[in-house]
Amino acid sequence: PPPGGDRGGRGRGGPGGGFNPAQMMENLREQMAVKDDAEWKIIEERAQKVMDARREVGFGGGGMARLFRRPGGDNNDQGGRRRGFGPEPSEAEQALEKAIDAKAPKEELKTAMAKVRAEKKDKEAKLTAAQEELKKVLNTQQEAVALSIGLVK
């Protein structure tokens, strides 16, 4: 078997390590032991909303790309497309990036930070709401699975 054991193509994205959302959802259905297609359709839809909201919240925001940039250098990649993780930066995040790069005055930075914080708070509220909607359709065993993989709090 391959390093880490044979998972039958399941695990970190399946064969070759690529991300496969359909396989991930099928694995979730299997772990939650959902046999009924109608029940799964509802769970899958709500789980997808949670995953979409989580992606919007990100693991540090679009600004994580800043950690991979060289100060003062040309940091664009492939004709101006950004390199990094998560969703494209929002207008508020882009404005903050520009203010940082321009070494803007303190008040301008504070205003830009307040906009990003308000936006993040809104995204986190949407994530929490999506998680609560998902929990409403899960039994205790399914909720335990969802909690163990970070789908719900």
PDB file of C-alpha atoms in Angstrom:
ATOM      1  CA  PRO A   1       0.000   0.000   0.000  1.00  0.00           C
ATOM      2  CA  PRO A   2       1.057   3.642  -0.465  1.00  0.00           C
ATOM      3  CA  PRO A   3       2.517   5.605   2.451  1.00  0.00           C
ATOM      4  CA  GLY A   4      -0.150   6.275   5.032  1.00  0.00           C
ATOM      5  CA  GLY A   5      -2.088   3.140   4.123  1.00  0.00           C
ATOM      6  CA  ASP A   6      -4.498   2.286   1.355  1.00  0.00           C
ATOM      7  CA  ARG A   7      -7.573   4.460   1.610  1.00  0.00           C
ATOM      8  CA  GLY A   8      -9.193   3.138  -1.515  1.00  0.00           C
ATOM      9  CA  GLY A   9      -8.707   6.438  -3.302  1.00  0.00           C
ATOM     10  CA  ARG A  10     -10.219   8.351  -0.419  1.00  0.00           C
ATOM     11  CA  GLY A  11      -8.441  10.782   1.807  1.00  0.00           C
ATOM     12  CA  ARG A  12      -6.559  13.838   0.736  1.00  0.00           C
ATOM     13  CA  GLY A  13      -8.375  14.332  -2.528  1.00  0.00           C
ATOM     14  CA  GLY A  14      -8.109  10.776  -3.824  1.00  0.00           C
ATOM     15  CA  PRO A  15      -5.610   9.374  -6.309  1.00  0.00           C
ATOM     16  CA  GLY A  16      -2.844  11.767  -7.212  1.00  0.00           C
ATOM     17  CA  GLY A  17      -3.723  14.102  -4.355  1.00  0.00           C
ATOM     18  CA  GLY A  18      -6.028  16.306  -6.485  1.00  0.00           C
ATOM     19  CA  PHE A  19      -9.058  17.921  -4.852  1.00  0.00           C
ATOM     20  CA  ASN A  20     -12.278  16.142  -5.835  1.00  0.00           C
ATOM     21  CA  PRO A  21     -15.392  17.843  -4.395  1.00  0.00           C
ATOM     22  CA  ALA A  22     -17.762  15.114  -5.594  1.00  0.00           C
ATOM     23  CA  GLN A  23     -15.677  12.437  -3.883  1.00  0.00           C
ATOM     24  CA  MET A  24     -15.502  14.552  -0.750  1.00  0.00           C
ATOM     25  CA  MET A  25     -19.310  14.824  -0.656  1.00  0.00           C
ATOM     26  CA  GLU A  26     -19.678  11.095  -1.276  1.00  0.00           C
ATOM     27  CA  ASN A  27     -17.269  10.425   1.604  1.00  0.00           C
ATOM     28  CA  LEU A  28     -19.316  12.741   3.810  1.00  0.00           C
ATOM     29  CA  ARG A  29     -22.527  10.920   2.870  1.00  0.00           C
ATOM     30  CA  GLU A  30     -20.875   7.610   3.666  1.00  0.00           C
ATOM     31  CA  GLN A  31     -19.528   8.806   7.027  1.00  0.00           C
ATOM     32  CA  MET A  32     -22.923  10.231   7.957  1.00  0.00           C
ATOM     33  CA  ALA A  33     -24.563   6.953   6.852  1.00  0.00           C
ATOM     34  CA  VAL A  34     -27.232   8.739   4.801  1.00  0.00           C
ATOM     35  CA  LYS A  35     -29.108   6.128   2.763  1.00  0.00           C
ATOM     36  CA  ASP A  36     -32.127   8.179   1.665  1.00  0.00           C
ATOM     37  CA  ASP A  37     -31.517  10.337  -1.440  1.00  0.00           C
ATOM     38  CA  ALA A  38     -34.059  12.983  -0.430  1.00  0.00           C
ATOM     39  CA  GLU A  39     -32.436  13.344   2.999  1.00  0.00           C
ATOM     40  CA  TRP A  40     -28.981  13.547   1.407  1.00  0.00           C
ATOM     41  CA  LYS A  41     -30.084  16.232  -1.048  1.00  0.00           C
ATOM     42  CA  ILE A  42     -31.046  18.511   1.857  1.00  0.00           C
ATOM     43  CA  ILE A  43     -27.889  17.744   3.858  1.00  0.00           C
ATOM     44  CA  GLU A  44     -25.627  18.116   0.813  1.00  0.00           C
ATOM     45  CA  GLU A  45     -27.130  21.494  -0.113  1.00  0.00           C
ATOM     46  CA  ARG A  46     -26.651  22.854   3.406  1.00  0.00           C
ATOM     47  CA  ALA A  47     -23.176  21.344   3.773  1.00  0.00           C
ATOM     48  CA  GLN A  48     -22.188  23.012   0.491  1.00  0.00           C
ATOM     49  CA  LYS A  49     -23.427  26.374   1.796  1.00  0.00           C
ATOM     50  CA  VAL A  50     -21.245  25.903   4.886  1.00  0.00           C
ATOM     51  CA  MET A  51     -18.218  25.057   2.741  1.00  0.00           C
ATOM     52  CA  ASP A  52     -18.826  28.040   0.468  1.00  0.00           C
ATOM     53  CA  ALA A  53     -19.187  30.366   3.475  1.00  0.00           C
ATOM     54  CA  ARG A  54     -16.037  28.905   5.050  1.00  0.00           C
ATOM     55  CA  ARG A  55     -14.116  29.527   1.816  1.00  0.00           C
ATOM     56  CA  GLU A  56     -15.313  33.159   1.876  1.00  0.00           C
ATOM     57  CA  VAL A  57     -14.128  33.560   5.469  1.00  0.00           C
ATOM     58  CA  GLY A  58     -10.820  31.963   4.490  1.00  0.00           C
ATOM     59  CA  PHE A  59      -8.009  31.080   6.832  1.00  0.00           C
ATOM     60  CA  GLY A  60      -6.672  34.574   7.108  1.00  0.00           C
ATOM     61  CA  GLY A  61      -8.325  36.308   4.203  1.00  0.00           C
ATOM     62  CA  GLY A  62      -7.081  37.160   0.757  1.00  0.00           C
ATOM     63  CA  GLY A  63      -4.253  39.031   2.458  1.00  0.00           C
ATOM     64  CA  MET A  64      -2.383  35.771   3.134  1.00  0.00           C
ATOM     65  CA  ALA A  65      -0.866  36.258  -0.326  1.00  0.00           C
ATOM     66  CA  ARG A  66       1.041  39.214   1.201  1.00  0.00           C
ATOM     67  CA  LEU A  67       3.221  36.720   3.070  1.00  0.00           C
ATOM     68  CA  PHE A  68       4.437  35.345  -0.264  1.00  0.00           C
ATOM     69  CA  ARG A  69       5.238  38.725  -1.807  1.00  0.00           C
ATOM     70  CA  ARG A  70       8.573  40.422  -2.041  1.00  0.00           C
ATOM     71  CA  PRO A  71       8.494  44.015  -0.801  1.00  0.00           C
ATOM     72  CA  GLY A  72       8.984  46.456  -3.656  1.00  0.00           C
ATOM     73  CA  GLY A  73       9.170  43.739  -6.295  1.00  0.00           C
ATOM     74  CA  ASP A  74       6.867  42.767  -9.129  1.00  0.00           C
ATOM     75  CA  ASN A  75       4.577  40.377  -7.327  1.00  0.00           C
ATOM     76  CA  ASN A  76       2.189  39.602 -10.143  1.00  0.00           C
ATOM     77  CA  ASP A  77       2.133  36.137 -11.583  1.00  0.00           C
ATOM     78  CA  GLN A  78       0.961  34.982 -15.001  1.00  0.00           C
ATOM     79  CA  GLY A  79      -0.152  38.250 -16.471  1.00  0.00           C
ATOM     80  CA  GLY A  80      -1.452  39.877 -13.324  1.00  0.00           C
ATOM     81  CA  ARG A  81      -3.362  36.946 -11.883  1.00  0.00           C
ATOM     82  CA  ARG A  82      -2.774  36.603  -8.169  1.00  0.00           C
ATOM     83  CA  ARG A  83      -1.046  33.646  -6.656  1.00  0.00           C
ATOM     84  CA  GLY A  84      -2.209  32.348  -3.309  1.00  0.00           C
ATOM     85  CA  PHE A  85      -5.046  30.687  -1.523  1.00  0.00           C
ATOM     86  CA  GLY A  86      -8.691  31.389  -0.924  1.00  0.00           C
ATOM     87  CA  PRO A  87     -11.085  33.709  -2.719  1.00  0.00           C
ATOM     88  CA  GLU A  88     -10.069  36.778  -4.675  1.00  0.00           C
ATOM     89  CA  PRO A  89      -9.566  39.757  -2.350  1.00  0.00           C
ATOM     90  CA  SER A  90     -12.637  41.937  -1.872  1.00  0.00           C
ATOM     91  CA  GLU A  91     -12.653  45.638  -2.687  1.00  0.00           C
ATOM     92  CA  ALA A  92     -12.116  46.403   0.999  1.00  0.00           C
ATOM     93  CA  GLU A  93      -9.136  44.018   1.176  1.00  0.00           C
ATOM     94  CA  GLN A  94      -7.683  45.487  -2.015  1.00  0.00           C
ATOM     95  CA  ALA A  95      -8.079  49.011  -0.626  1.00  0.00           C
ATOM     96  CA  LEU A  96      -6.266  47.963   2.557  1.00  0.00           C
ATOM     97  CA  GLU A  97      -3.455  46.383   0.500  1.00  0.00           C
ATOM     98  CA  LYS A  98      -3.069  49.614  -1.502  1.00  0.00           C
ATOM     99  CA  ALA A  99      -3.059  51.697   1.683  1.00  0.00           C
ATOM    100  CA  ILE A 100      -0.382  49.470   3.214  1.00  0.00           C
ATOM    101  CA  ASP A 101       1.756  49.536   0.061  1.00  0.00           C
ATOM    102  CA  ALA A 102       1.399  53.337  -0.158  1.00  0.00           C
ATOM    103  CA  LYS A 103       2.339  53.708   3.518  1.00  0.00           C
ATOM    104  CA  ALA A 104      -0.888  55.685   3.929  1.00  0.00           C
ATOM    105  CA  PRO A 105      -1.490  57.927   6.946  1.00  0.00           C
ATOM    106  CA  LYS A 106      -2.727  56.327  10.158  1.00  0.00           C
ATOM    107  CA  GLU A 107      -6.347  57.503   9.754  1.00  0.00           C
ATOM    108  CA  GLU A 108      -6.590  56.098   6.219  1.00  0.00           C
ATOM    109  CA  LEU A 109      -5.216  52.768   7.437  1.00  0.00           C
ATOM    110  CA  LYS A 110      -7.692  52.731  10.338  1.00  0.00           C
ATOM    111  CA  THR A 111     -10.607  53.399   7.978  1.00  0.00           C
ATOM    112  CA  ALA A 112      -9.474  50.645   5.605  1.00  0.00           C
ATOM    113  CA  MET A 113      -9.004  48.218   8.515  1.00  0.00           C
ATOM    114  CA  ALA A 114     -12.486  48.990   9.860  1.00  0.00           C
ATOM    115  CA  LYS A 115     -14.020  48.162   6.462  1.00  0.00           C
ATOM    116  CA  VAL A 116     -12.164  44.842   6.250  1.00  0.00           C
ATOM    117  CA  ARG A 117     -13.128  43.955   9.822  1.00  0.00           C
ATOM    118  CA  ALA A 118     -16.807  44.739   9.168  1.00  0.00           C
ATOM    119  CA  GLU A 119     -16.717  42.625   6.022  1.00  0.00           C
ATOM    120  CA  LYS A 120     -15.089  39.707   7.862  1.00  0.00           C
ATOM    121  CA  LYS A 121     -17.669  39.957  10.648  1.00  0.00           C
ATOM    122  CA  ASP A 122     -20.444  39.736   8.047  1.00  0.00           C
ATOM    123  CA  LYS A 123     -18.823  36.701   6.385  1.00  0.00           C
ATOM    124  CA  GLU A 124     -18.387  34.981   9.747  1.00  0.00           C
ATOM    125  CA  ALA A 125     -22.061  35.640  10.575  1.00  0.00           C
ATOM    126  CA  LYS A 126     -23.059  34.028   7.265  1.00  0.00           C
ATOM    127  CA  LEU A 127     -20.867  31.017   8.072  1.00  0.00           C
ATOM    128  CA  THR A 128     -22.442  30.660  11.521  1.00  0.00           C
ATOM    129  CA  ALA A 129     -25.940  30.905  10.027  1.00  0.00           C
ATOM    130  CA  ALA A 130     -25.104  28.246   7.410  1.00  0.00           C
ATOM    131  CA  GLN A 131     -23.731  25.968  10.137  1.00  0.00           C
ATOM    132  CA  GLU A 132     -26.893  26.380  12.228  1.00  0.00           C
ATOM    133  CA  GLU A 133     -29.090  25.589   9.205  1.00  0.00           C
ATOM    134  CA  LEU A 134     -27.062  22.430   8.566  1.00  0.00           C
ATOM    135  CA  LYS A 135     -27.356  21.297  12.189  1.00  0.00           C
ATOM    136  CA  LYS A 136     -31.159  21.549  11.960  1.00  0.00           C
ATOM    137  CA  VAL A 137     -31.286  18.642   9.481  1.00  0.00           C
ATOM    138  CA  LEU A 138     -28.684  16.384  11.118  1.00  0.00           C
ATOM    139  CA  ASN A 139     -29.272  13.649  13.643  1.00  0.00           C
ATOM    140  CA  THR A 140     -26.859  13.368  16.580  1.00  0.00           C
ATOM    141  CA  GLN A 141     -24.534  10.889  14.831  1.00  0.00           C
ATOM    142  CA  GLN A 142     -24.391  13.048  11.692  1.00  0.00           C
ATOM    143  CA  GLU A 143     -23.750  16.191  13.731  1.00  0.00           C
ATOM    144  CA  ALA A 144     -20.891  14.394  15.490  1.00  0.00           C
ATOM    145  CA  VAL A 145     -19.342  13.612  12.085  1.00  0.00           C
ATOM    146  CA  ALA A 146     -19.868  17.222  10.956  1.00  0.00           C
ATOM    147  CA  LEU A 147     -18.251  18.514  14.146  1.00  0.00           C
ATOM    148  CA  SER A 148     -15.298  16.143  13.850  1.00  0.00           C
ATOM    149  CA  ILE A 149     -14.457  17.453  10.366  1.00  0.00           C
ATOM    150  CA  GLY A 150     -15.090  21.110  11.193  1.00  0.00           C
ATOM    151  CA  LEU A 151     -18.313  21.594   9.237  1.00  0.00           C
ATOM    152  CA  VAL A 152     -20.111  22.801  12.374  1.00  0.00           C
ATOM    153  CA  LYS A 153     -19.046  24.253  15.685  1.00  0.00           C
TER     154      LYS A 153
END
